Amino acid sequence: MKERLMELKHEALEKVTHATDVKGLQDVRVQYLGKKGPITEVLRGMGKLSAEERPVIGQLANEVREEIANAIEQKQANLEAAALEKQLEDETIDVTLPGRPVQQGGRHLLTNIIEEIEDLFIGMGFEVAEGPEVETDYYNFEALNLPKGHPARDMQDSFYITEELLMRTHTSPVQARSMEKHEGKGPVKVICPGKVYRRDTDDATHSHQFTQIEGLLVDEHVRMSDLKGVLNAFAKQMFGEEREIRLRPSFFPFTEPSVEMDISCKMCGGEGCSVCKGTGWIEILGAGMVHPNVLEMAGYDSNKYTGFAFGMGPERIAMLKYGIDDIRHFYTNDVRFLNQFHKA
Ligand code: 2NL
């Protein structure tokens, strides 16, 4: 019986040593230490032994049992530690790997164009002024020499909030408000960018909402030549030193005289092409000498003070600069369009 126990012990310890997982160990436990196992069987057969032998074999059997149980426990601890080690190794995070790129947004093309224009005028001593998009009839029309019933109001039909409140149709009311704030004294040098609204049907060249940037300079002795000098400096900085400007007579209710400014076409160098429609010139903005009525309404003595003003559409400037063929691209926010203009 003693030999049988030693044999069982060897067998069991051998199996424990070779077990590769917890499940295998469990099998060894059941096989050798279970109720139907060989050691239990040995203990059951002890009745046949003599009184001297019984305690010796009993003790031995218990020792063998304990030794196997300890070996299993030890091995189990080793297996679990190894499993944890492996898991840690498998799940190691390499913190030096580059991260997933984040899709970064950027500024809108129009924002960049407007800021570029602002900066050019700031460089010439102008200040940026902003005002409300919901305007009174007075500042949007009346103060700009467009009294009720004036035919030119038809070209700037708006969205009305009430009879007297509307979405502004141009940024000129911001300039009218700036002049008022200066209380009849000069100089006033402002540049006014912002959103404007018109009751128009949207198509490739029209939008019911677009942007404008207007400028105004009021002081004593301001002349048409000052207007031309400022606009020439602007055109050369914005479109290139090689560009020429020309002024053509035009009409606006708030300026007298009024002009339209063209720049020479870069595509053909003045020869005439599809961009300039064969004329060699491209229309950029409208301008003029501030109408005496506008000055007087803002509190200026029009015998002492004169001024010039101009207005342009950033959309049109961007379309010319980048060859964009549809104004709606600016507002539909297709990132494939917008991403083309992100600065590096
Ligand atoms: C255009 C033409 C223009 C003005 C805007 C202005 C403002 C005041 C007084 C006088 Cl407060 N004039 N603004 C003058 C001439 C032309 O805009 O074609 N804009 C897109």
Tab-separated table of N, CA and C in Angstrom, residues 231-326:
chain	number	residue	atom	x	y	z
A	231	LEU	N	-8.094	104.093	-53.328
A	231	LEU	CA	-8.554	102.908	-54.059
A	231	LEU	C	-7.438	102.291	-54.896
A	232	ASN	N	-6.569	103.130	-55.440
A	232	ASN	CA	-5.435	102.629	-56.222
A	232	ASN	C	-4.486	101.826	-55.328
A	233	ALA	N	-4.221	102.361	-54.123
A	233	ALA	CA	-3.341	101.650	-53.180
A	233	ALA	C	-3.971	100.313	-52.791
A	234	PHE	N	-5.291	100.339	-52.559
A	234	PHE	CA	-5.995	99.108	-52.199
A	234	PHE	C	-5.902	98.072	-53.325
A	235	ALA	N	-6.215	98.495	-54.557
A	235	ALA	CA	-6.237	97.564	-55.695
A	235	ALA	C	-4.869	96.927	-55.928
A	236	LYS	N	-3.823	97.710	-55.801
A	236	LYS	CA	-2.473	97.185	-56.047
A	236	LYS	C	-2.066	96.185	-54.971
A	237	GLN	N	-2.421	96.489	-53.720
A	237	GLN	CA	-2.063	95.561	-52.631
A	237	GLN	C	-2.889	94.281	-52.689
A	238	MET	N	-4.151	94.435	-53.077
A	238	MET	CA	-5.058	93.280	-53.072
A	238	MET	C	-4.834	92.386	-54.294
A	239	PHE	N	-4.624	92.999	-55.458
A	239	PHE	CA	-4.594	92.205	-56.694
A	239	PHE	C	-3.229	92.163	-57.374
A	240	GLY	N	-2.285	92.979	-56.925
A	240	GLY	CA	-0.954	92.950	-57.520
A	240	GLY	C	-0.519	94.317	-58.019
A	241	GLU	N	0.779	94.609	-57.823
A	241	GLU	CA	1.351	95.918	-58.184
A	241	GLU	C	1.161	96.265	-59.654
A	242	GLU	N	1.080	95.228	-60.503
A	242	GLU	CA	1.005	95.473	-61.949
A	242	GLU	C	-0.398	95.898	-62.408
A	243	ARG	N	-1.374	95.836	-61.468
A	243	ARG	CA	-2.749	96.185	-61.867
A	243	ARG	C	-2.948	97.695	-61.990
A	244	GLU	N	-3.723	98.079	-63.012
A	244	GLU	CA	-4.125	99.481	-63.204
A	244	GLU	C	-5.566	99.609	-62.747
A	245	ILE	N	-5.972	100.813	-62.326
A	245	ILE	CA	-7.397	101.031	-62.046
A	245	ILE	C	-7.938	102.085	-63.009
A	246	ARG	N	-9.261	102.040	-63.183
A	246	ARG	CA	-9.909	103.145	-63.908
A	246	ARG	C	-11.250	103.413	-63.233
A	247	LEU	N	-11.666	104.677	-63.254
A	247	LEU	CA	-12.950	105.056	-62.682
A	247	LEU	C	-13.896	105.429	-63.817
A	248	ARG	N	-15.093	104.865	-63.755
A	248	ARG	CA	-16.143	105.190	-64.745
A	248	ARG	C	-17.277	105.886	-64.024
A	249	PRO	N	-17.947	106.851	-64.655
A	249	PRO	CA	-19.077	107.494	-63.988
A	249	PRO	C	-20.217	106.508	-63.732
A	250	SER	N	-20.893	106.687	-62.597
A	250	SER	CA	-21.994	105.798	-62.245
A	250	SER	C	-23.018	106.567	-61.425
A	251	PHE	N	-23.956	105.859	-60.803
A	251	PHE	CA	-24.918	106.546	-59.929
A	251	PHE	C	-25.192	105.760	-58.660
A	252	PHE	N	-25.134	106.438	-57.533
A	252	PHE	CA	-25.648	105.915	-56.262
A	252	PHE	C	-26.374	107.083	-55.602
A	253	PRO	N	-27.464	106.823	-54.912
A	253	PRO	CA	-28.224	107.939	-54.300
A	253	PRO	C	-27.431	108.648	-53.204
A	254	PHE	N	-26.472	107.951	-52.568
A	254	PHE	CA	-25.757	108.516	-51.414
A	254	PHE	C	-24.421	109.150	-51.766
A	255	THR	N	-24.027	109.113	-53.036
A	255	THR	CA	-22.782	109.781	-53.450
A	255	THR	C	-23.033	110.650	-54.682
A	256	GLU	N	-22.236	111.719	-54.781
A	256	GLU	CA	-22.331	112.606	-55.943
A	256	GLU	C	-21.031	113.389	-56.071
A	257	PRO	N	-20.226	113.212	-57.101
A	257	PRO	CA	-20.458	112.230	-58.160
A	257	PRO	C	-20.186	110.796	-57.697
A	258	SER	N	-20.664	109.853	-58.511
A	258	SER	CA	-20.474	108.431	-58.205
A	258	SER	C	-19.638	107.788	-59.305
A	259	VAL	N	-18.879	106.788	-58.925
A	259	VAL	CA	-18.028	106.090	-59.901
A	259	VAL	C	-18.071	104.577	-59.684
A	260	GLU	N	-17.607	103.874	-60.691
A	260	GLU	CA	-17.416	102.440	-60.585
A	260	GLU	C	-15.927	102.233	-60.856
A	261	MET	N	-15.277	101.406	-60.041
A	261	MET	CA	-13.845	101.186	-60.261
A	261	MET	C	-13.598	99.826	-60.897
A	262	ASP	N	-12.794	99.828	-61.946
A	262	ASP	CA	-12.378	98.578	-62.587
A	262	ASP	C	-10.880	98.384	-62.351
A	263	ILE	N	-10.438	97.109	-62.386
A	263	ILE	CA	-8.995	96.857	-62.401
A	263	ILE	C	-8.673	96.177	-63.728
A	264	SER	N	-7.431	96.377	-64.190
A	264	SER	CA	-7.040	95.755	-65.459
A	264	SER	C	-7.030	94.247	-65.296
A	265	CYS	N	-7.403	93.551	-66.350
A	265	CYS	CA	-7.529	92.093	-66.300
A	265	CYS	C	-6.146	91.447	-66.333
A	266	LYS	N	-5.908	90.575	-65.358
A	266	LYS	CA	-4.606	89.920	-65.279
A	266	LYS	C	-4.508	88.769	-66.279
A	267	MET	N	-5.674	88.134	-66.522
A	267	MET	CA	-5.693	86.957	-67.393
A	267	MET	C	-5.135	87.278	-68.777
A	268	CYS	N	-5.552	88.420	-69.330
A	268	CYS	CA	-5.166	88.741	-70.701
A	268	CYS	C	-4.260	89.971	-70.762
A	269	GLY	N	-3.978	90.588	-69.599
A	269	GLY	CA	-3.145	91.790	-69.586
A	269	GLY	C	-3.785	92.941	-70.340
A	270	GLY	N	-5.107	92.939	-70.425
A	270	GLY	CA	-5.815	94.049	-71.066
A	270	GLY	C	-6.209	93.784	-72.512
A	271	GLU	N	-5.789	92.618	-73.022
A	271	GLU	CA	-6.107	92.258	-74.408
A	271	GLU	C	-7.597	91.991	-74.625
A	272	GLY	N	-8.249	91.468	-73.571
A	272	GLY	CA	-9.652	91.046	-73.703
A	272	GLY	C	-9.753	89.534	-73.696
A	273	CYS	N	-10.498	88.994	-72.709
A	273	CYS	CA	-10.662	87.533	-72.629
A	273	CYS	C	-12.024	87.212	-72.007
A	274	SER	N	-12.252	85.939	-71.684
A	274	SER	CA	-13.570	85.561	-71.165
A	274	SER	C	-13.818	86.110	-69.759
A	275	VAL	N	-12.740	86.211	-68.958
A	275	VAL	CA	-12.887	86.714	-67.586
A	275	VAL	C	-13.356	88.171	-67.589
A	276	CYS	N	-12.761	88.995	-68.471
A	276	CYS	CA	-13.131	90.419	-68.520
A	276	CYS	C	-14.139	90.675	-69.632
A	277	LYS	N	-14.645	89.623	-70.196
A	277	LYS	CA	-15.641	89.691	-71.282
A	277	LYS	C	-15.172	90.587	-72.432
A	278	GLY	N	-13.905	90.417	-72.748
A	278	GLY	CA	-13.360	91.119	-73.917
A	278	GLY	C	-13.018	92.586	-73.720
A	279	THR	N	-13.247	93.111	-72.493
A	279	THR	CA	-13.026	94.552	-72.291
A	279	THR	C	-11.631	94.883	-71.772
A	280	GLY	N	-10.946	93.891	-71.186
A	280	GLY	CA	-9.642	94.168	-70.583
A	280	GLY	C	-9.761	94.725	-69.171
A	281	TRP	N	-11.003	94.961	-68.689
A	281	TRP	CA	-11.227	95.533	-67.362
A	281	TRP	C	-12.236	94.721	-66.561
A	282	ILE	N	-12.042	94.673	-65.247
A	282	ILE	CA	-12.956	93.923	-64.380
A	282	ILE	C	-13.501	94.859	-63.300
A	283	GLU	N	-14.841	94.887	-63.168
A	283	GLU	CA	-15.475	95.772	-62.190
A	283	GLU	C	-15.281	95.219	-60.774
A	284	ILE	N	-14.798	96.090	-59.868
A	284	ILE	CA	-14.473	95.655	-58.509
A	284	ILE	C	-15.366	96.296	-57.447
A	285	LEU	N	-15.621	97.593	-57.582
A	285	LEU	CA	-16.413	98.262	-56.533
A	285	LEU	C	-17.072	99.539	-57.030
A	286	GLY	N	-17.980	100.048	-56.181
A	286	GLY	CA	-18.635	101.321	-56.446
A	286	GLY	C	-18.181	102.325	-55.400
A	287	ALA	N	-18.140	103.602	-55.774
A	287	ALA	CA	-17.645	104.615	-54.841
A	287	ALA	C	-18.155	105.995	-55.250
A	288	GLY	N	-17.760	107.002	-54.493
A	288	GLY	CA	-18.133	108.364	-54.845
A	288	GLY	C	-17.884	109.322	-53.705
A	289	MET	N	-18.181	110.602	-53.984
A	289	MET	CA	-18.076	111.628	-52.945
A	289	MET	C	-19.404	111.650	-52.187
A	290	VAL	N	-19.311	111.615	-50.862
A	290	VAL	CA	-20.522	111.536	-50.030
A	290	VAL	C	-21.471	112.697	-50.370
A	291	HIS	N	-22.726	112.354	-50.619
A	291	HIS	CA	-23.732	113.352	-50.995
A	291	HIS	C	-23.903	114.366	-49.855
A	292	PRO	N	-23.966	115.678	-50.193
A	292	PRO	CA	-24.127	116.702	-49.142
A	292	PRO	C	-25.323	116.416	-48.216
A	293	ASN	N	-26.407	115.908	-48.765
A	293	ASN	CA	-27.574	115.580	-47.928
A	293	ASN	C	-27.227	114.564	-46.843
A	294	VAL	N	-26.393	113.574	-47.208
A	294	VAL	CA	-25.998	112.521	-46.256
A	294	VAL	C	-25.152	113.133	-45.134
A	295	LEU	N	-24.236	114.027	-45.524
A	295	LEU	CA	-23.385	114.697	-44.525
A	295	LEU	C	-24.242	115.539	-43.582
A	296	GLU	N	-25.152	116.310	-44.158
A	296	GLU	CA	-25.999	117.200	-43.353
A	296	GLU	C	-26.863	116.398	-42.380
A	297	MET	N	-27.454	115.304	-42.859
A	297	MET	CA	-28.312	114.486	-41.992
A	297	MET	C	-27.534	113.895	-40.817
A	298	ALA	N	-26.220	113.655	-41.035
A	298	ALA	CA	-25.395	113.092	-39.959
A	298	ALA	C	-24.828	114.197	-39.062
A	299	GLY	N	-25.166	115.446	-39.351
A	299	GLY	CA	-24.735	116.547	-38.491
A	299	GLY	C	-23.482	117.271	-38.961
A	300	TYR	N	-23.113	117.114	-40.236
A	300	TYR	CA	-21.924	117.801	-40.751
A	300	TYR	C	-22.308	119.011	-41.583
A	301	ASP	N	-21.473	120.046	-41.496
A	301	ASP	CA	-21.633	121.214	-42.345
A	301	ASP	C	-21.010	120.867	-43.694
A	302	SER	N	-21.855	120.687	-44.703
A	302	SER	CA	-21.355	120.206	-46.003
A	302	SER	C	-20.575	121.284	-46.767
A	303	ASN	N	-20.574	122.520	-46.235
A	303	ASN	CA	-19.716	123.537	-46.854
A	303	ASN	C	-18.290	123.418	-46.350
A	304	LYS	N	-18.152	122.845	-45.157
A	304	LYS	CA	-16.827	122.709	-44.540
A	304	LYS	C	-16.272	121.293	-44.734
A	305	TYR	N	-17.163	120.319	-44.645
A	305	TYR	CA	-16.728	118.916	-44.711
A	305	TYR	C	-17.106	118.248	-46.025
A	306	THR	N	-16.198	117.414	-46.487
A	306	THR	CA	-16.480	116.572	-47.653
A	306	THR	C	-15.991	115.170	-47.306
A	307	GLY	N	-16.327	114.209	-48.141
A	307	GLY	CA	-15.885	112.842	-47.841
A	307	GLY	C	-16.040	111.942	-49.045
A	308	PHE	N	-15.414	110.810	-48.966
A	308	PHE	CA	-15.652	109.796	-50.002
A	308	PHE	C	-16.065	108.488	-49.346
A	309	ALA	N	-16.753	107.670	-50.124
A	309	ALA	CA	-17.184	106.359	-49.625
A	309	ALA	C	-17.077	105.356	-50.762
A	310	PHE	N	-16.987	104.101	-50.389
A	310	PHE	CA	-16.930	103.040	-51.412
A	310	PHE	C	-17.526	101.774	-50.816
A	311	GLY	N	-17.944	100.879	-51.681
A	311	GLY	CA	-18.510	99.614	-51.198
A	311	GLY	C	-18.179	98.495	-52.154
A	312	MET	N	-17.922	97.325	-51.598
A	312	MET	CA	-17.641	96.172	-52.468
A	312	MET	C	-18.185	94.893	-51.866
A	313	GLY	N	-18.258	93.850	-52.681
A	313	GLY	CA	-18.764	92.546	-52.241
A	313	GLY	C	-17.628	91.549	-52.143
A	314	PRO	N	-17.303	91.108	-50.919
A	314	PRO	CA	-16.239	90.112	-50.746
A	314	PRO	C	-16.456	88.839	-51.574
A	315	GLU	N	-17.714	88.439	-51.762
A	315	GLU	CA	-17.974	87.256	-52.585
A	315	GLU	C	-17.440	87.459	-53.998
A	316	ARG	N	-17.761	88.634	-54.555
A	316	ARG	CA	-17.330	88.936	-55.927
A	316	ARG	C	-15.797	88.967	-56.004
A	317	ILE	N	-15.161	89.579	-54.991
A	317	ILE	CA	-13.696	89.654	-54.968
A	317	ILE	C	-13.107	88.230	-54.925
A	318	ALA	N	-13.694	87.382	-54.068
A	318	ALA	CA	-13.195	86.004	-53.942
A	318	ALA	C	-13.439	85.224	-55.234
A	319	MET	N	-14.604	85.444	-55.861
A	319	MET	CA	-14.926	84.730	-57.101
A	319	MET	C	-13.928	85.081	-58.198
A	320	LEU	N	-13.560	86.368	-58.271
A	320	LEU	CA	-12.579	86.812	-59.269
A	320	LEU	C	-11.196	86.252	-58.963
A	321	LYS	N	-10.844	86.324	-57.676
A	321	LYS	CA	-9.501	85.911	-57.277
A	321	LYS	C	-9.271	84.417	-57.485
A	322	TYR	N	-10.314	83.617	-57.214
A	322	TYR	CA	-10.145	82.156	-57.281
A	322	TYR	C	-10.914	81.466	-58.399
A	323	GLY	N	-11.575	82.255	-59.247
A	323	GLY	CA	-12.314	81.651	-60.359
A	323	GLY	C	-13.494	80.814	-59.908
A	324	ILE	N	-14.199	81.272	-58.857
A	324	ILE	CA	-15.376	80.557	-58.345
A	324	ILE	C	-16.585	80.972	-59.191
A	325	ASP	N	-17.364	79.976	-59.684
A	325	ASP	CA	-18.402	80.315	-60.665
A	325	ASP	C	-19.815	80.421	-60.091
A	326	ASP	N	-19.992	80.136	-58.800
A	326	ASP	CA	-21.357	80.173	-58.248
A	326	ASP	C	-21.315	80.715	-56.822
